[in-house]
């Protein structure tokens, strides 16, 4: 539990003020929503770690592994912008339901093909591409749901809670059991994952907002989704126009893109590093990779207090240099160095995630949030397929340590170029969306 802080006067780029000392409950709808995040996060955590490990059962080529991982992240580059516009046009809760249905159905289908011996390597990659596409819609809708479930003063607590759940499931429990899933083969692993996604769907059907109906939620579900699919190019243009007029969010996107590029490149080659020179078994590898979650969970317990003291700007400026130090540890050929590097990386990323998500939620108009968030993710997650491909090619030509050293240089360079010039806005300077559909600076 976090200690109640006294209210602070807002200041430019400073600490986040705590508007109330009563710490009201986040509410039953949010509690149910957390259950959804547990099931979907667990499935995502197993899938992300199991994907390259299962691919290793088909090929030992670093380039092929990089291609498969790239396919899983490519949708963020291709469909993030229309997905954000679609989510703004419809109810995020409805989009989440359709997305999880697609993910559960597809992963069960892939498992069935693998069981019959009909799943080739290219089919594995195509499946990763489609699953990633559904994941884009799911992730954008999930972040858009939080402000609809809790009041503005509770966003830091709610985001800290959701980030802790995602780290616990995606980075801790999921990876810890992923190695055992891999022992079941592609068909067994995907069969169990499909069941977990279905449990998430059951929980999602119970989520209701106590803050009024969502936009578009009065129409029947199928008609609502059909209208949302017809989203116009002008919606995407409007969202991108707002995005490029926000130098603060553009700077954060550049920093986050560098961090995500490094993380994706790392996780593409670490299976080769861990099961190769370090001699880890698949089960042991999953446990080692989950070390990043321990760091994240530890940071999650301190996020609310730390953010109230040091403020957002400090977190944003120190993030990349600290991550470079974490990556440098991975060059040491020892399991302990791998564990330490991943744990510290998880701690830094936790502070970054809570600070950046909360900042966007409180400074971007709610009616445009999904489009702005999609533009942000288009940059920050759109680099991931390139990171996976670059890591695979570099590892194949120069070895895995060369990948780690290159990432250190990248993180330090972007941090120095962008972080020093970062300017954030205060609550009083939050940009608002006007009635005509445009946006202006208050």
Coordinates of C-alpha atoms in Angstrom, one line a residue:
X1 CA 0.0 0.0 0.0
X2 CA 1.2 3.5 -0.8
X3 CA 1.4 6.2 1.9
X4 CA -0.9 9.1 1.3
X5 CA 0.9 12.2 0.1
X6 CA 0.0 15.8 0.9
X7 CA -1.3 17.8 -2.1
X8 CA 1.4 19.6 -4.1
X9 CA 1.2 22.6 -6.3
X10 CA 1.5 21.6 -10.0
X11 CA 4.7 22.9 -11.7
X12 CA 6.2 22.6 -15.1
X13 CA 7.5 19.1 -15.7
X14 CA 7.5 18.5 -11.9
X15 CA 6.0 16.0 -9.5
X16 CA 2.5 14.7 -10.0
X17 CA 0.2 16.2 -7.5
X18 CA -2.1 14.1 -5.4
X19 CA -5.5 15.8 -5.4
X20 CA -7.1 13.9 -2.6
X21 CA -6.0 12.2 0.6
X22 CA -8.9 9.9 1.0
X23 CA -7.7 7.5 -1.6
X24 CA -11.2 6.4 -2.9
X25 CA -11.6 2.9 -4.1
X26 CA -10.9 2.3 -7.8
X27 CA -14.3 0.7 -8.1
X28 CA -15.8 -2.7 -9.0
X29 CA -15.6 -2.2 -12.8
X30 CA -11.9 -1.6 -12.6
X31 CA -11.4 -4.6 -10.3
X32 CA -13.2 -6.9 -12.9
X33 CA -11.1 -5.3 -15.6
X34 CA -8.0 -6.3 -13.7
X35 CA -9.1 -9.9 -14.0
X36 CA -9.2 -9.5 -17.8
X37 CA -5.6 -8.2 -17.8
X38 CA -4.5 -11.1 -15.7
X39 CA -5.7 -13.7 -18.2
X40 CA -4.7 -11.9 -21.4
X41 CA -1.3 -10.9 -19.8
X42 CA -0.6 -14.4 -18.9
X43 CA -1.3 -15.7 -22.4
X44 CA 0.7 -12.8 -23.9
X45 CA 3.7 -13.5 -21.6
X46 CA 3.8 -17.2 -22.5
X47 CA 3.4 -16.5 -26.2
X48 CA 6.1 -13.8 -26.5
X49 CA 8.7 -16.1 -24.8
X50 CA 7.5 -19.3 -26.4
X51 CA 7.4 -17.9 -29.9
X52 CA 11.2 -17.8 -30.6
X53 CA 11.7 -20.9 -28.5
X54 CA 9.2 -22.8 -30.6
X55 CA 10.7 -21.4 -33.7
X56 CA 14.1 -22.8 -32.6
X57 CA 12.5 -26.3 -32.8
X58 CA 12.0 -25.6 -36.5
X59 CA 15.2 -23.7 -37.3
X60 CA 18.5 -22.4 -35.7
X61 CA 18.9 -19.6 -38.2
X62 CA 19.2 -16.2 -36.4
X63 CA 17.8 -14.6 -39.6
X64 CA 14.7 -16.9 -39.6
X65 CA 14.1 -16.3 -35.9
X66 CA 14.3 -12.5 -36.5
X67 CA 11.8 -12.8 -39.3
X68 CA 9.3 -14.6 -37.2
X69 CA 9.6 -12.1 -34.3
X70 CA 9.4 -9.2 -36.7
X71 CA 6.2 -10.6 -38.1
X72 CA 4.6 -10.6 -34.6
X73 CA 5.5 -6.8 -34.2
X74 CA 4.9 -5.7 -37.8
X75 CA 1.2 -4.9 -37.2
X76 CA 2.1 -1.9 -35.0
X77 CA 3.7 -0.3 -38.1
X78 CA 0.9 -1.3 -40.5
X79 CA -2.4 -1.1 -38.6
X80 CA -1.8 1.0 -35.5
X81 CA -3.2 4.2 -37.1
X82 CA -6.5 2.8 -38.5
X83 CA -6.9 0.8 -35.3
X84 CA -6.7 3.9 -33.2
X85 CA -9.2 5.7 -35.3
X86 CA -11.5 2.7 -35.2
X87 CA -11.3 2.5 -31.4
X88 CA -12.2 6.2 -31.1
X89 CA -15.2 5.6 -33.4
X90 CA -16.5 2.7 -31.3
X91 CA -16.6 1.4 -27.8
X92 CA -13.1 0.2 -26.7
X93 CA -14.7 -2.5 -24.6
X94 CA -16.4 -3.9 -27.8
X95 CA -13.1 -3.8 -29.7
X96 CA -11.4 -5.7 -26.9
X97 CA -14.0 -8.4 -27.1
X98 CA -13.7 -8.9 -30.8
X99 CA -9.9 -8.9 -30.6
X100 CA -9.7 -11.6 -27.9
X101 CA -12.1 -13.8 -29.9
X102 CA -9.9 -13.5 -32.9
X103 CA -6.8 -14.3 -30.8
X104 CA -8.3 -17.3 -29.1
X105 CA -9.7 -18.8 -32.4
X106 CA -6.5 -18.3 -34.4
X107 CA -4.1 -19.7 -31.8
X108 CA -6.3 -22.8 -31.4
X109 CA -6.4 -23.2 -35.2
X110 CA -2.6 -22.9 -35.4
X111 CA -2.3 -25.5 -32.7
X112 CA -4.7 -27.8 -34.6
X113 CA -2.6 -27.5 -37.8
X114 CA 0.6 -28.2 -35.9
X115 CA -1.0 -31.3 -34.3
X116 CA -1.8 -32.5 -37.8
X117 CA 1.7 -31.7 -39.1
X118 CA 0.4 -29.1 -41.5
X119 CA 2.0 -26.0 -40.0
X120 CA 5.1 -24.9 -42.0
X121 CA 7.6 -22.2 -40.9
X122 CA 6.0 -19.6 -43.2
X123 CA 2.6 -20.5 -41.7
X124 CA 4.0 -20.0 -38.3
X125 CA 5.2 -16.5 -39.3
X126 CA 1.8 -15.6 -40.9
X127 CA 0.0 -16.7 -37.7
X128 CA 2.3 -14.5 -35.7
X129 CA 1.4 -11.6 -38.0
X130 CA -2.4 -12.0 -37.6
X131 CA -2.1 -12.6 -33.8
X132 CA -0.1 -9.4 -33.6
X133 CA -2.7 -7.5 -35.5
X134 CA -5.4 -8.5 -33.0
X135 CA -3.0 -7.6 -30.2
X136 CA -2.8 -4.0 -31.6
X137 CA -6.5 -3.5 -31.3
X138 CA -6.6 -5.2 -27.8
X139 CA -3.7 -3.1 -26.4
X140 CA -5.0 0.3 -27.7
X141 CA -8.5 -0.4 -26.4
X142 CA -7.2 -1.6 -23.0
X143 CA -5.4 1.7 -22.4
X144 CA -8.4 3.7 -23.6
X145 CA -10.6 1.8 -21.1
X146 CA -8.7 2.9 -17.9
X147 CA -9.9 6.6 -18.0
X148 CA -13.4 5.3 -18.6
X149 CA -13.3 3.2 -15.4
X150 CA -11.6 5.5 -12.9
X151 CA -11.7 9.2 -12.1
X152 CA -8.8 11.4 -13.2
X153 CA -7.2 11.8 -9.7
X154 CA -6.8 8.0 -9.6
X155 CA -5.1 7.6 -12.9
X156 CA -1.6 7.2 -11.5
X157 CA -2.8 4.5 -9.1
X158 CA -4.9 2.7 -11.7
X159 CA -2.0 2.8 -14.3
X160 CA 0.4 1.6 -11.6
X161 CA -1.9 -1.2 -10.9
X162 CA -2.4 -2.2 -14.5
X163 CA 1.3 -2.0 -15.2
X164 CA 2.1 -4.2 -12.2
X165 CA -0.4 -6.7 -13.4
X166 CA 1.0 -6.7 -16.9
X167 CA 4.6 -7.0 -15.7
X168 CA 3.6 -9.8 -13.3
X169 CA 1.8 -11.8 -16.0
X170 CA 3.6 -10.8 -19.2
X171 CA 7.2 -10.7 -17.8
X172 CA 7.1 -12.9 -14.7
X173 CA 4.6 -15.7 -14.6
X174 CA 4.2 -16.0 -18.4
X175 CA 7.9 -16.4 -19.1
X176 CA 8.4 -18.5 -16.0
X177 CA 6.0 -21.2 -17.3
X178 CA 6.7 -20.6 -21.1
X179 CA 9.6 -23.1 -21.0
X180 CA 7.3 -25.8 -19.8
X181 CA 4.7 -24.9 -22.4
X182 CA 7.4 -25.3 -25.0
X183 CA 8.0 -28.9 -23.8
X184 CA 4.5 -29.6 -25.1
X185 CA 5.4 -28.6 -28.6
X186 CA 3.6 -26.1 -30.8
X187 CA 0.2 -27.9 -30.7
X188 CA 0.1 -28.4 -27.0
X189 CA 1.4 -24.8 -26.2
X190 CA -1.1 -23.1 -28.5
X191 CA -3.9 -25.3 -27.2
X192 CA -3.3 -24.2 -23.6
X193 CA -2.8 -20.6 -24.7
X194 CA -6.2 -20.6 -26.5
X195 CA -7.8 -21.8 -23.3
X196 CA -6.3 -19.0 -21.3
X197 CA -7.5 -16.4 -23.9
X198 CA -11.0 -17.9 -23.6
X199 CA -10.9 -17.4 -19.9
X200 CA -10.0 -13.7 -20.5
X201 CA -13.0 -13.4 -22.8
X202 CA -15.3 -14.7 -20.1
X203 CA -13.9 -12.1 -17.7
X204 CA -14.2 -9.4 -20.3
X205 CA -17.9 -10.1 -20.8
X206 CA -18.4 -9.1 -17.2
X207 CA -16.8 -5.7 -17.4
X208 CA -19.1 -2.7 -17.1
X209 CA -18.3 0.9 -16.8
X210 CA -20.0 2.9 -13.9
X211 CA -19.1 6.2 -15.6
X212 CA -21.9 6.1 -18.2
X213 CA -22.2 4.5 -21.6
X214 CA -19.3 4.7 -24.0
X215 CA -19.6 6.5 -27.3
X216 CA -21.4 4.4 -29.8
X217 CA -22.4 1.8 -27.3
X218 CA -26.2 2.4 -27.8
X219 CA -26.2 0.7 -31.2
X220 CA -26.3 -3.0 -31.6
X221 CA -22.8 -4.6 -31.5
X222 CA -22.5 -5.7 -35.1
X223 CA -23.9 -2.5 -36.6
X224 CA -21.6 -0.5 -34.3
X225 CA -18.5 -2.3 -35.4
X226 CA -19.6 -2.1 -39.0
X227 CA -19.9 1.7 -38.7
X228 CA -16.5 1.8 -37.0
X229 CA -14.8 -0.1 -39.8
X230 CA -15.9 2.7 -42.2
X231 CA -13.6 5.2 -40.4
X232 CA -12.5 7.9 -42.8
X233 CA -9.0 9.0 -43.7
X234 CA -9.8 12.4 -42.2
X235 CA -10.0 10.9 -38.7
X236 CA -6.5 9.5 -39.1
X237 CA -5.3 12.8 -40.5
X238 CA -6.8 14.7 -37.6
X239 CA -5.1 12.5 -35.1
X240 CA -1.8 12.7 -36.8
X241 CA -2.1 16.5 -37.1
X242 CA -2.7 16.8 -33.3
X243 CA 0.2 14.4 -32.6
X244 CA 2.8 16.3 -34.7
X245 CA 1.7 19.6 -33.0
X246 CA 2.7 18.2 -29.6
X247 CA 6.5 18.4 -29.4
X248 CA 6.4 17.0 -25.9
X249 CA 4.7 13.7 -27.0
X250 CA 6.9 13.5 -30.1
X251 CA 10.0 13.7 -27.9
X252 CA 8.6 11.0 -25.6
X253 CA 7.9 8.9 -28.7
X254 CA 11.5 9.1 -29.9
X255 CA 12.8 8.1 -26.4
X256 CA 10.3 5.2 -26.2
X257 CA 11.1 4.1 -29.7
X258 CA 14.8 3.7 -28.8
X259 CA 13.9 1.8 -25.7
X260 CA 11.6 -0.5 -27.5
X261 CA 14.0 -1.1 -30.4
X262 CA 16.6 -2.2 -27.8
X263 CA 14.2 -4.4 -25.9
X264 CA 13.0 -6.2 -29.0
X265 CA 16.5 -6.7 -30.4
X266 CA 17.6 -8.1 -27.0
X267 CA 14.7 -10.5 -26.7
X268 CA 15.2 -11.7 -30.3
X269 CA 18.8 -12.8 -29.7
X270 CA 18.7 -13.7 -26.0
X271 CA 17.2 -17.1 -26.7
X272 CA 20.3 -17.8 -28.9
X273 CA 22.5 -16.4 -26.2
X274 CA 20.8 -18.2 -23.3
X275 CA 20.4 -21.7 -24.9
X276 CA 23.8 -21.4 -26.6
X277 CA 26.8 -20.0 -24.8
X278 CA 25.1 -19.8 -21.4
X279 CA 23.8 -23.4 -21.7
X280 CA 20.3 -22.8 -20.4
X281 CA 17.5 -25.3 -20.9
X282 CA 14.1 -24.0 -22.2
X283 CA 12.6 -24.2 -18.7
X284 CA 15.6 -22.5 -17.1
X285 CA 15.6 -19.9 -19.8
X286 CA 12.0 -18.9 -19.1
X287 CA 12.8 -18.5 -15.4
X288 CA 15.8 -16.3 -16.2
X289 CA 13.9 -14.1 -18.6
X290 CA 11.3 -13.5 -15.9
X291 CA 13.9 -11.7 -13.9
X292 CA 12.9 -8.5 -15.7
X293 CA 9.5 -8.8 -14.1
X294 CA 11.0 -9.0 -10.6
X295 CA 12.6 -5.6 -11.2
X296 CA 9.4 -4.2 -12.6
X297 CA 7.3 -5.4 -9.7
X298 CA 9.7 -4.0 -7.2
X299 CA 9.6 -0.6 -9.0
X300 CA 5.8 -0.9 -9.3
X301 CA 5.5 -0.9 -5.5
X302 CA 7.4 2.4 -5.3
X303 CA 6.1 4.2 -8.5
X304 CA 3.4 6.3 -6.8
X305 CA 5.8 7.6 -4.1
X306 CA 8.8 8.1 -6.4
X307 CA 6.8 9.9 -9.1
X308 CA 5.4 12.3 -6.4
X309 CA 9.0 13.2 -5.4
X310 CA 11.1 13.3 -8.6
X311 CA 8.5 14.1 -11.2
X312 CA 8.0 12.9 -14.8
X313 CA 10.7 14.9 -16.4
X314 CA 13.5 13.3 -14.4
X315 CA 12.2 9.8 -15.3
X316 CA 12.0 10.7 -19.0
X317 CA 15.6 12.2 -19.1
X318 CA 17.4 9.4 -17.2
X319 CA 15.6 6.4 -18.7
X320 CA 17.8 5.8 -21.8
X321 CA 21.2 6.2 -20.1
X322 CA 20.1 3.8 -17.4
X323 CA 18.8 1.3 -19.9
X324 CA 22.2 1.4 -21.8
X325 CA 23.9 0.4 -18.6
X326 CA 21.5 -2.6 -18.2
X327 CA 22.2 -3.7 -21.8
X328 CA 25.9 -3.5 -21.2
X329 CA 25.6 -6.1 -18.4
X330 CA 24.3 -8.6 -20.9
X331 CA 27.7 -8.7 -22.7
X332 CA 29.1 -10.6 -19.7
X333 CA 29.0 -14.3 -20.5
X334 CA 27.4 -15.3 -17.2
X335 CA 23.8 -16.2 -16.2
X336 CA 24.1 -13.8 -13.2
X337 CA 24.9 -10.9 -15.5
X338 CA 21.9 -11.8 -17.7
X339 CA 19.6 -11.9 -14.6
X340 CA 20.9 -8.6 -13.2
X341 CA 20.6 -6.8 -16.6
X342 CA 17.1 -7.9 -17.2
X343 CA 16.0 -7.1 -13.6
X344 CA 17.3 -3.6 -13.8
X345 CA 15.9 -3.1 -17.3
X346 CA 12.5 -4.1 -15.9
X347 CA 12.8 -1.5 -13.0
X348 CA 13.6 1.4 -15.4
X349 CA 10.9 0.4 -17.9
X350 CA 8.2 0.3 -15.1
X351 CA 8.9 3.9 -14.0
X352 CA 8.9 5.0 -17.7
X353 CA 5.6 3.2 -18.5
X354 CA 3.6 4.7 -15.6
X355 CA 5.0 8.2 -16.2
X356 CA 4.5 8.2 -19.9
X357 CA 1.0 6.6 -19.9
X358 CA -0.3 8.9 -17.2
X359 CA 1.2 11.9 -18.9
X360 CA -0.7 11.1 -22.2
X361 CA -3.9 10.3 -20.4
X362 CA -4.0 13.6 -18.6
X363 CA -2.9 15.8 -21.5
X364 CA -4.7 14.3 -24.5
X365 CA -8.5 14.9 -25.0
X366 CA -10.4 11.7 -24.2
X367 CA -12.3 11.7 -27.5
X368 CA -8.9 11.6 -29.4
X369 CA -6.9 9.5 -27.0
X370 CA -7.0 6.2 -29.1
X371 CA -5.9 8.0 -32.3
X372 CA -3.1 9.9 -30.5
X373 CA -2.1 6.7 -28.6
X374 CA -2.1 4.8 -31.9
X375 CA 0.2 7.5 -33.5
X376 CA 2.5 7.2 -30.5
X377 CA 2.5 3.4 -30.7
X378 CA 3.0 3.6 -34.5
X379 CA 6.4 5.2 -33.9
X380 CA 7.3 3.5 -30.6
X381 CA 6.2 0.0 -31.5
X382 CA 6.6 0.3 -35.3
X383 CA 10.4 0.1 -34.8
X384 CA 10.1 -3.4 -33.3
X385 CA 10.0 -5.5 -36.5
X386 CA 13.0 -3.6 -37.8
X387 CA 14.7 -4.3 -34.5
X388 CA 14.1 -8.0 -34.7
X389 CA 15.3 -8.2 -38.3
X390 CA 18.4 -6.1 -37.5
X391 CA 19.2 -8.2 -34.4
X392 CA 18.9 -11.4 -36.4
X393 CA 21.1 -10.2 -39.2
X394 CA 23.7 -8.7 -36.9
X395 CA 23.8 -11.8 -34.7
X396 CA 24.3 -14.0 -37.7
X397 CA 27.1 -11.9 -39.1
X398 CA 28.9 -10.6 -36.0
X399 CA 27.5 -12.6 -33.0
X400 CA 25.2 -11.8 -30.2
X401 CA 27.5 -9.6 -28.1
X402 CA 27.8 -7.2 -31.1
X403 CA 24.0 -6.7 -30.9
X404 CA 24.2 -5.7 -27.2
X405 CA 27.1 -3.2 -27.8
X406 CA 25.3 -1.6 -30.7
X407 CA 22.2 -1.2 -28.6
X408 CA 24.2 0.6 -25.9
X409 CA 25.4 3.1 -28.4
X410 CA 21.9 3.7 -29.8
X411 CA 20.4 4.3 -26.3
X412 CA 23.1 6.7 -25.2
X413 CA 22.9 8.6 -28.5
X414 CA 19.1 9.1 -28.6
X415 CA 19.1 9.9 -24.9
X416 CA 21.7 12.6 -25.4
X417 CA 20.0 14.1 -28.5
X418 CA 16.4 14.1 -27.3
X419 CA 16.3 13.8 -23.6
X420 CA 18.2 17.1 -22.9
X421 CA 15.7 19.1 -24.9
X422 CA 12.5 17.4 -23.6
X423 CA 9.8 19.9 -22.5
X424 CA 6.7 18.6 -20.8
X425 CA 3.5 20.5 -20.0
X426 CA 1.7 21.1 -16.7
X427 CA -1.9 20.3 -16.0
X428 CA -2.9 23.9 -16.5
X429 CA -1.3 23.8 -20.0
X430 CA -3.2 20.7 -21.1
X431 CA -4.4 20.8 -24.7
X432 CA -8.1 20.6 -25.2
X433 CA -10.2 19.5 -28.1
X434 CA -12.6 22.2 -29.3
X435 CA -16.2 21.7 -30.4
X436 CA -15.4 22.1 -34.1
X437 CA -13.3 18.9 -34.1
X438 CA -9.9 20.8 -34.1
X439 CA -7.5 21.2 -31.2
X440 CA -6.0 24.2 -29.6
X441 CA -3.5 25.0 -26.8
X442 CA -5.1 26.3 -23.7

